[in-house]
PDB file of C-alpha atoms and ligand atoms in Angstrom:
ATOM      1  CA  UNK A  68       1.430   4.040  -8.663  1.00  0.00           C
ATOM      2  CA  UNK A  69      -0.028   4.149 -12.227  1.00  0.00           C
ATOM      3  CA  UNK A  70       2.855   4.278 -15.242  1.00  0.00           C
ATOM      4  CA  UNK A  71       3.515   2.988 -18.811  1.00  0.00           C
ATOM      5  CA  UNK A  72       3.937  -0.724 -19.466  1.00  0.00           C
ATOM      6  CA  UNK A  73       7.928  -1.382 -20.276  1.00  0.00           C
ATOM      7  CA  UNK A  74       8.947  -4.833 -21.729  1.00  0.00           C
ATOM      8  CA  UNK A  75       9.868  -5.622 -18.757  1.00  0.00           C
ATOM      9  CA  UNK A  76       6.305  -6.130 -17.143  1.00  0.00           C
ATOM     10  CA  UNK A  77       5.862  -8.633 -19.510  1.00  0.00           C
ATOM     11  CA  UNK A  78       6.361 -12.119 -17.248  1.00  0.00           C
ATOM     12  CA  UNK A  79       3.567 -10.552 -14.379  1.00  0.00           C
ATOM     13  CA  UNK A  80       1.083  -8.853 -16.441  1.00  0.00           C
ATOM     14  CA  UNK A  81       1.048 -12.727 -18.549  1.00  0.00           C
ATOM     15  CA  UNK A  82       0.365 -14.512 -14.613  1.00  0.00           C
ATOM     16  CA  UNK A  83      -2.478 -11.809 -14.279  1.00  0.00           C
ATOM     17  CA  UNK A  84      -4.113 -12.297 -17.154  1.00  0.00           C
ATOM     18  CA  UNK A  85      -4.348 -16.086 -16.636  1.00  0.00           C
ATOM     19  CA  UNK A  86      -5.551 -15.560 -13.356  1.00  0.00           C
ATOM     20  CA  UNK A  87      -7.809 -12.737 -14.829  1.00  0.00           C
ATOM     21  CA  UNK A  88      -8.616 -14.672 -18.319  1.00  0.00           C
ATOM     22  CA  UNK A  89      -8.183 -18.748 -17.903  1.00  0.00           C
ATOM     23  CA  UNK A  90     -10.077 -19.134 -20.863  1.00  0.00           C
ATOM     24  CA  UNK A  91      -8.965 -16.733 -23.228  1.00  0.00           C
ATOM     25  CA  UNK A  92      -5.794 -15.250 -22.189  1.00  0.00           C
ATOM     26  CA  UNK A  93      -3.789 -12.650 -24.646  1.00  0.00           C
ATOM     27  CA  UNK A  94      -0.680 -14.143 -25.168  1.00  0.00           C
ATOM     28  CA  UNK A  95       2.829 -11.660 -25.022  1.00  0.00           C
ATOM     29  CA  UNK A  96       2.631 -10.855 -28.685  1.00  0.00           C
ATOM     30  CA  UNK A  97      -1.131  -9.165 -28.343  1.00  0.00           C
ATOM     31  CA  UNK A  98       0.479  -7.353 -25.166  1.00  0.00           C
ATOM     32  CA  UNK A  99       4.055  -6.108 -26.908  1.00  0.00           C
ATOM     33  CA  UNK A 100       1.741  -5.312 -30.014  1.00  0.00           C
ATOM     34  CA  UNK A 101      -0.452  -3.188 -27.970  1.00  0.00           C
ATOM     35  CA  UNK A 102       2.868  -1.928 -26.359  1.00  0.00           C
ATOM     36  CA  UNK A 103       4.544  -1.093 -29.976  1.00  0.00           C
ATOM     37  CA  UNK A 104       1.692   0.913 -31.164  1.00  0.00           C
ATOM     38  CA  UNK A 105      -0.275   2.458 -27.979  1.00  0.00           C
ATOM     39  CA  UNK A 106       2.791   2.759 -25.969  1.00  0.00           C
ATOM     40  CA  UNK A 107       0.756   5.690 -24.193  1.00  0.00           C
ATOM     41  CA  UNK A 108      -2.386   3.828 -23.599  1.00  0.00           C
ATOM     42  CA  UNK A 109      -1.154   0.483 -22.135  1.00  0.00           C
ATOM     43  CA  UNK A 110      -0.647   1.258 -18.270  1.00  0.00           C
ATOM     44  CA  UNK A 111       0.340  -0.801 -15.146  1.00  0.00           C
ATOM     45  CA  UNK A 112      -0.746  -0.720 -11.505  1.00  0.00           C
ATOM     46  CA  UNK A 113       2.402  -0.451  -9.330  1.00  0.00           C
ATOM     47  CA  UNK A 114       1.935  -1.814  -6.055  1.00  0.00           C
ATOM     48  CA  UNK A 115       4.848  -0.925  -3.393  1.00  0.00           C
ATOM     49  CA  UNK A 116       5.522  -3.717  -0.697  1.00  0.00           C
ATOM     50  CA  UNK A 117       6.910  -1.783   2.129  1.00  0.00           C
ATOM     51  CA  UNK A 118       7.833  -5.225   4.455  1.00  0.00           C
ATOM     52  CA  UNK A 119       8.757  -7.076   1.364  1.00  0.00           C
ATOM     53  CA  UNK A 120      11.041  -3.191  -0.126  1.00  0.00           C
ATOM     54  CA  UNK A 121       9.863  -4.208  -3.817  1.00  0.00           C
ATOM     55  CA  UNK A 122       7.424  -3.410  -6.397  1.00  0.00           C
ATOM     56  CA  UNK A 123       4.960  -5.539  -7.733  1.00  0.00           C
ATOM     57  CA  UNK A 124       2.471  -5.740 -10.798  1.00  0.00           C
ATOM     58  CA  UNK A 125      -0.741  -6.254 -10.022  1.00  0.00           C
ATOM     59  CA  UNK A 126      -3.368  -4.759 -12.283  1.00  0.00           C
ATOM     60  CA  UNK A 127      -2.880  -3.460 -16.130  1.00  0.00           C
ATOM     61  CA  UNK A 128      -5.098  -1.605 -18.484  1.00  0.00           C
ATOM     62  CA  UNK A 129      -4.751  -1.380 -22.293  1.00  0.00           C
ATOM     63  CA  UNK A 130      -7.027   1.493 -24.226  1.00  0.00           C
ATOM     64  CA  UNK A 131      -7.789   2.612 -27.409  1.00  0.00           C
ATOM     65  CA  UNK A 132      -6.582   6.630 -27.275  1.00  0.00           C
ATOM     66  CA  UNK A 133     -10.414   7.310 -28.226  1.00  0.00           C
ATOM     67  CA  UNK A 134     -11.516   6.202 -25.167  1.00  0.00           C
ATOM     68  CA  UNK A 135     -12.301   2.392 -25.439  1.00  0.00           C
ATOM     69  CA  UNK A 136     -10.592   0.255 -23.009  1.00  0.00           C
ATOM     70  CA  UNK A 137      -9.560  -3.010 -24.748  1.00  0.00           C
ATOM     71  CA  UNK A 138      -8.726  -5.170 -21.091  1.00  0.00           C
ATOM     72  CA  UNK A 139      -8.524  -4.344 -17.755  1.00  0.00           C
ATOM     73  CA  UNK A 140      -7.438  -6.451 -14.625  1.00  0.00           C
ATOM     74  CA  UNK A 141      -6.245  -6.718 -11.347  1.00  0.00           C
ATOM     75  CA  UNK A 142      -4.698  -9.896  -9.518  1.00  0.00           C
ATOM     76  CA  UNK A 143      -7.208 -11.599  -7.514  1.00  0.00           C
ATOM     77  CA  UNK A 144      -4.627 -11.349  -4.361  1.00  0.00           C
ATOM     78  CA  UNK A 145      -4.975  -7.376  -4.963  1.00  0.00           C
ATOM     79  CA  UNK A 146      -8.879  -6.794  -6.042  1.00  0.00           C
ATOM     80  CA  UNK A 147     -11.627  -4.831  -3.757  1.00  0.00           C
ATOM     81  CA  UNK A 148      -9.121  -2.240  -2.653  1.00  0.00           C
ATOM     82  CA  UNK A 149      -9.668   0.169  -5.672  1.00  0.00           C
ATOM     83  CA  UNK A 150      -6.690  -0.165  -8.227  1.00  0.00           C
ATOM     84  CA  UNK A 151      -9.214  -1.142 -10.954  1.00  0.00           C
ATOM     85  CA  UNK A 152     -11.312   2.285 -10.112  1.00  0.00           C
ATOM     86  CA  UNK A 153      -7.664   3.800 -10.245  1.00  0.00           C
ATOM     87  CA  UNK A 154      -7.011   2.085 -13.841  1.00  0.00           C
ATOM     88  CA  UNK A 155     -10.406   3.189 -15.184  1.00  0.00           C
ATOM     89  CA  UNK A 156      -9.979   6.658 -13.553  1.00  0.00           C
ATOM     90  CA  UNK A 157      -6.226   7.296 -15.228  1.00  0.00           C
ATOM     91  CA  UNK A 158      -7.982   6.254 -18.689  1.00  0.00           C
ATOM     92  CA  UNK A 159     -11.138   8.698 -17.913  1.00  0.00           C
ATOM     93  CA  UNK A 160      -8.262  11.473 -17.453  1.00  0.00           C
ATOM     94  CA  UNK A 161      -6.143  10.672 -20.258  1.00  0.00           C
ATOM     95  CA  UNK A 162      -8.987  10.844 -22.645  1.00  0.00           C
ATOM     96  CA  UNK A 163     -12.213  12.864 -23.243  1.00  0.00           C
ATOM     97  CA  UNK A 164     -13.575  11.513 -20.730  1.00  0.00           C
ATOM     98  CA  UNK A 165     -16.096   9.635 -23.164  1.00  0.00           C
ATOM     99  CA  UNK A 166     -15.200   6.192 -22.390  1.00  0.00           C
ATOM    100  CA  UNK A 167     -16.814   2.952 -23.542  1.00  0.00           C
ATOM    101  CA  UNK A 168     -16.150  -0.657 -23.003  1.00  0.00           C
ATOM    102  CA  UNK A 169     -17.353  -4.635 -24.287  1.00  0.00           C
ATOM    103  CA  UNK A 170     -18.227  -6.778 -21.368  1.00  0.00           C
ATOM    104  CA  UNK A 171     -18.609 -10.257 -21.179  1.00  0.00           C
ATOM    105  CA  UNK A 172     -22.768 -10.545 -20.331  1.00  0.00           C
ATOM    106  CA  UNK A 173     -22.117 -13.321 -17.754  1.00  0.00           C
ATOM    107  CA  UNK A 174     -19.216 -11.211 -16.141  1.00  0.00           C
ATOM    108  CA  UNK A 175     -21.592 -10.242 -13.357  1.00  0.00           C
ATOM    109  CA  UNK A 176     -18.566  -8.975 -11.476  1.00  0.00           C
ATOM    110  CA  UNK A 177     -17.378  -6.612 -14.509  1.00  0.00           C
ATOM    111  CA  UNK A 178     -20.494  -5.156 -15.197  1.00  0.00           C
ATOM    112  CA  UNK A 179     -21.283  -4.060 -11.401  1.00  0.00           C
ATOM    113  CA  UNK A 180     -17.296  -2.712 -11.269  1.00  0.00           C
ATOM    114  CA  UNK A 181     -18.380  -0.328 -14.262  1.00  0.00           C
ATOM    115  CA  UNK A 182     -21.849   0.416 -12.848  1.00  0.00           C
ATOM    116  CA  UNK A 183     -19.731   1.717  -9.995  1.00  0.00           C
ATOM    117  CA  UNK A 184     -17.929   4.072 -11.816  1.00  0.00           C
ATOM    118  CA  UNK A 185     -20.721   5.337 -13.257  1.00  0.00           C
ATOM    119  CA  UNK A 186     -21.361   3.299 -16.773  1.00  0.00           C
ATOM    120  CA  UNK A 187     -24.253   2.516 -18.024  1.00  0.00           C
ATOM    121  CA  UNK A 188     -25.921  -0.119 -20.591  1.00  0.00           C
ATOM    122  CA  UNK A 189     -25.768   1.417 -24.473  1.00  0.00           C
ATOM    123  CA  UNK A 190     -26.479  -1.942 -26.411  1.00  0.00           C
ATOM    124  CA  UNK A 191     -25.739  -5.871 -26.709  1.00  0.00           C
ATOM    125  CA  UNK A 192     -23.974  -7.075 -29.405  1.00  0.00           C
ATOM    126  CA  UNK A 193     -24.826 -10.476 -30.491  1.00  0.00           C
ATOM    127  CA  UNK A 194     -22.036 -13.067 -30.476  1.00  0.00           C
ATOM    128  CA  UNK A 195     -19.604 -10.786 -29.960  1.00  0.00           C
ATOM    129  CA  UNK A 196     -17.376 -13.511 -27.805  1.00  0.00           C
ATOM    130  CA  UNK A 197     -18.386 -15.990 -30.890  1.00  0.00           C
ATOM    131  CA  UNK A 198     -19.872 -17.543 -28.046  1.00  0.00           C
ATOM    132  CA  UNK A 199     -21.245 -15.352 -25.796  1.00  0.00           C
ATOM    133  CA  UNK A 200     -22.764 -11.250 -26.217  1.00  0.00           C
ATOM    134  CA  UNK A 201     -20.935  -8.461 -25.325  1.00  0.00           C
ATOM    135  CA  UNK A 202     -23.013  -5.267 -23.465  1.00  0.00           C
ATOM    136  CA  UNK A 203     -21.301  -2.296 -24.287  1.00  0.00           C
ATOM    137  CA  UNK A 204     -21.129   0.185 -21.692  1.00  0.00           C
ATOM    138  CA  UNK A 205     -20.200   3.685 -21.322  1.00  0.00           C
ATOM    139  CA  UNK A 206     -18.962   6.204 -18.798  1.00  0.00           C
ATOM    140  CA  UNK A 207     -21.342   9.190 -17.604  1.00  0.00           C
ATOM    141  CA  UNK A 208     -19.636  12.168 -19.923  1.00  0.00           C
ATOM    142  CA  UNK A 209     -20.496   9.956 -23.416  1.00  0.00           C
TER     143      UNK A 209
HETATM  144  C1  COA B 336     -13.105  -6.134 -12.824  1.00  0.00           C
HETATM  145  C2  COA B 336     -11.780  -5.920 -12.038  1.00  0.00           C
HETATM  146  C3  COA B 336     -10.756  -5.252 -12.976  1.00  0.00           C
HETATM  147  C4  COA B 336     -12.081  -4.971 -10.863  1.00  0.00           C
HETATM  148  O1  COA B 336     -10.846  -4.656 -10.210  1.00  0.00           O
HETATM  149  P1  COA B 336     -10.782  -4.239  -8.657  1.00  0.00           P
HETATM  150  O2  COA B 336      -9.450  -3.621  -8.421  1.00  0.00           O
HETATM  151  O3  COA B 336     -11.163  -5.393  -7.803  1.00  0.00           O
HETATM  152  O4  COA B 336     -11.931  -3.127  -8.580  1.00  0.00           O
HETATM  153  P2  COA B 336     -12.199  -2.046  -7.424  1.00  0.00           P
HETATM  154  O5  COA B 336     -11.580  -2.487  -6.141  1.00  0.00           O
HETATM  155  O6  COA B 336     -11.790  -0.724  -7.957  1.00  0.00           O
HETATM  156  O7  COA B 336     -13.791  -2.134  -7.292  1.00  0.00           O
HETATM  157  C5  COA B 336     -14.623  -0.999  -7.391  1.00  0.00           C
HETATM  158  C6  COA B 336     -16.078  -1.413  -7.172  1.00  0.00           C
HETATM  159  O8  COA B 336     -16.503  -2.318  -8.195  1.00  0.00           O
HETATM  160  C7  COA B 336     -17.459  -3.257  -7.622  1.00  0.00           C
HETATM  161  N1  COA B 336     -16.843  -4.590  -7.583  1.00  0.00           N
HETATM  162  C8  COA B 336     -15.562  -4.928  -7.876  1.00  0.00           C
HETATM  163  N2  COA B 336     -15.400  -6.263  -7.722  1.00  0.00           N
HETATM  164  C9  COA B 336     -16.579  -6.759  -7.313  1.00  0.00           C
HETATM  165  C10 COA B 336     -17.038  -8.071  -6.973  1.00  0.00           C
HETATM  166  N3  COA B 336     -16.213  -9.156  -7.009  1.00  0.00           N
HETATM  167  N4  COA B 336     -18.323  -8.238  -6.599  1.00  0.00           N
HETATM  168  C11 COA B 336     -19.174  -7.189  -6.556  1.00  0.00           C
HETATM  169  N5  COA B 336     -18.805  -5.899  -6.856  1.00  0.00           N
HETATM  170  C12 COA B 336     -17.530  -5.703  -7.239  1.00  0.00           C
HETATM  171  C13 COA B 336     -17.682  -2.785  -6.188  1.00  0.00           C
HETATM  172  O9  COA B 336     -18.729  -1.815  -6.236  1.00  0.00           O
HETATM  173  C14 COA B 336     -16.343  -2.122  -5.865  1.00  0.00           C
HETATM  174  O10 COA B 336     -16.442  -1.185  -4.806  1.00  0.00           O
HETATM  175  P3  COA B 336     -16.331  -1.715  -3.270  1.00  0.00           P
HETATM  176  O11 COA B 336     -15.144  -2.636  -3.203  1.00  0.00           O
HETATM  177  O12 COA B 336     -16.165  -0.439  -2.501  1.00  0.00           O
HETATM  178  O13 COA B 336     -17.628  -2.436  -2.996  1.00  0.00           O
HETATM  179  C15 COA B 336     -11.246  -7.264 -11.470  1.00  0.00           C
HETATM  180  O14 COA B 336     -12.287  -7.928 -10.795  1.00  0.00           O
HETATM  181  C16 COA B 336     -10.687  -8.216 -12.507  1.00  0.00           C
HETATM  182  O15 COA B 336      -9.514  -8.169 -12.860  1.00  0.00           O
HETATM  183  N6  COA B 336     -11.559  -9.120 -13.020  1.00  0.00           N
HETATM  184  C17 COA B 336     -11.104 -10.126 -14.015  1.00  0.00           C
HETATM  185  C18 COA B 336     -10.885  -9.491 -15.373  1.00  0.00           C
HETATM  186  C19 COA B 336     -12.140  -8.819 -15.914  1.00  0.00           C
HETATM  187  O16 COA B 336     -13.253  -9.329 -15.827  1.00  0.00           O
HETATM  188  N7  COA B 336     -11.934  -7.615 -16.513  1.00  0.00           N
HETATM  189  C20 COA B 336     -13.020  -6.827 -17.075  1.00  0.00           C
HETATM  190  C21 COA B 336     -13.319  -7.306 -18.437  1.00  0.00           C
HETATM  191  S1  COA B 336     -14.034  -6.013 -19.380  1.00  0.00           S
END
């Protein structure tokens, strides 16, 4: 289940994004600032453990309301079995559908996820990291 970030989240979506991040994790204030002013545009993947009877967070994904997602990502333990595509999907219906994104050009793994949902190259930008290029890419409909 997809729904809005709540304070509460805080403490799991942190673990995931030094799982996701190790080297340059957002701390809590970049996620409650993102919270405070895109309240509508910072979502969390719900996952429901039937044997276990509770919920877990295991995927988040923050965007801009024009369409540009600012971070995405999914627990390791929970990756390959599509909540990503869900993320990127909710964002694709919450917006125009013209969605664009900055991706790190050694995240190999990134850049085929987006291919797969239909993104394609629209330009590098030099030293975007500071140390590294970003390729921006952008959904189909742009
Ligand atoms: C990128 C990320 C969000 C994908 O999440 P996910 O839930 O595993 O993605 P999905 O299960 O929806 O994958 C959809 C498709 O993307 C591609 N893909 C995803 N992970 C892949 C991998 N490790 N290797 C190759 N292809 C991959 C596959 O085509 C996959 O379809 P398939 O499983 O049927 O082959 C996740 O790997 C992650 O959190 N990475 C670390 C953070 C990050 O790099 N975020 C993006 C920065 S812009």
């Amino acid at each position: 289940m997809i729904r809005q970030f709540k304070s509460s989240d805080l403490e799991a979506i942190l673990r995931i994004e030094k799982k996701a991040f190790p080297k340059s994790p957002y701390n809590w204030f970049t996620f409650l600032y993102y919270a405070r002013i895109y309240p509508d545009n910072f979502l969390v993947f719900v996952h429901e453990d039937k044997d276990k009877g509770k919920s877990l967070i295991v995927g988040y994904i923050i965007f801009y309301p024009e369409g540009h997602i600012v971070s995405i990502a999914v627990h390791p333990a929970y990756r390959r079995r599509g909540i990503g595509t869900e993320l990127v999907e909710a964002v694709l219906n919450r917006t125009s559908g013209k969605v664009s994104v900055e991706v790190r050009t050694s995240n190999e793994v990134a850049k085929k996820f987006y291919r797969h949902l239909g993104f394609s190259l629209r330009t590098i930008i030099p030293e975007y990291y500071g140390d590294e290029d970003a390729v921006v890419m952008i959904s189909n409909s742009s």
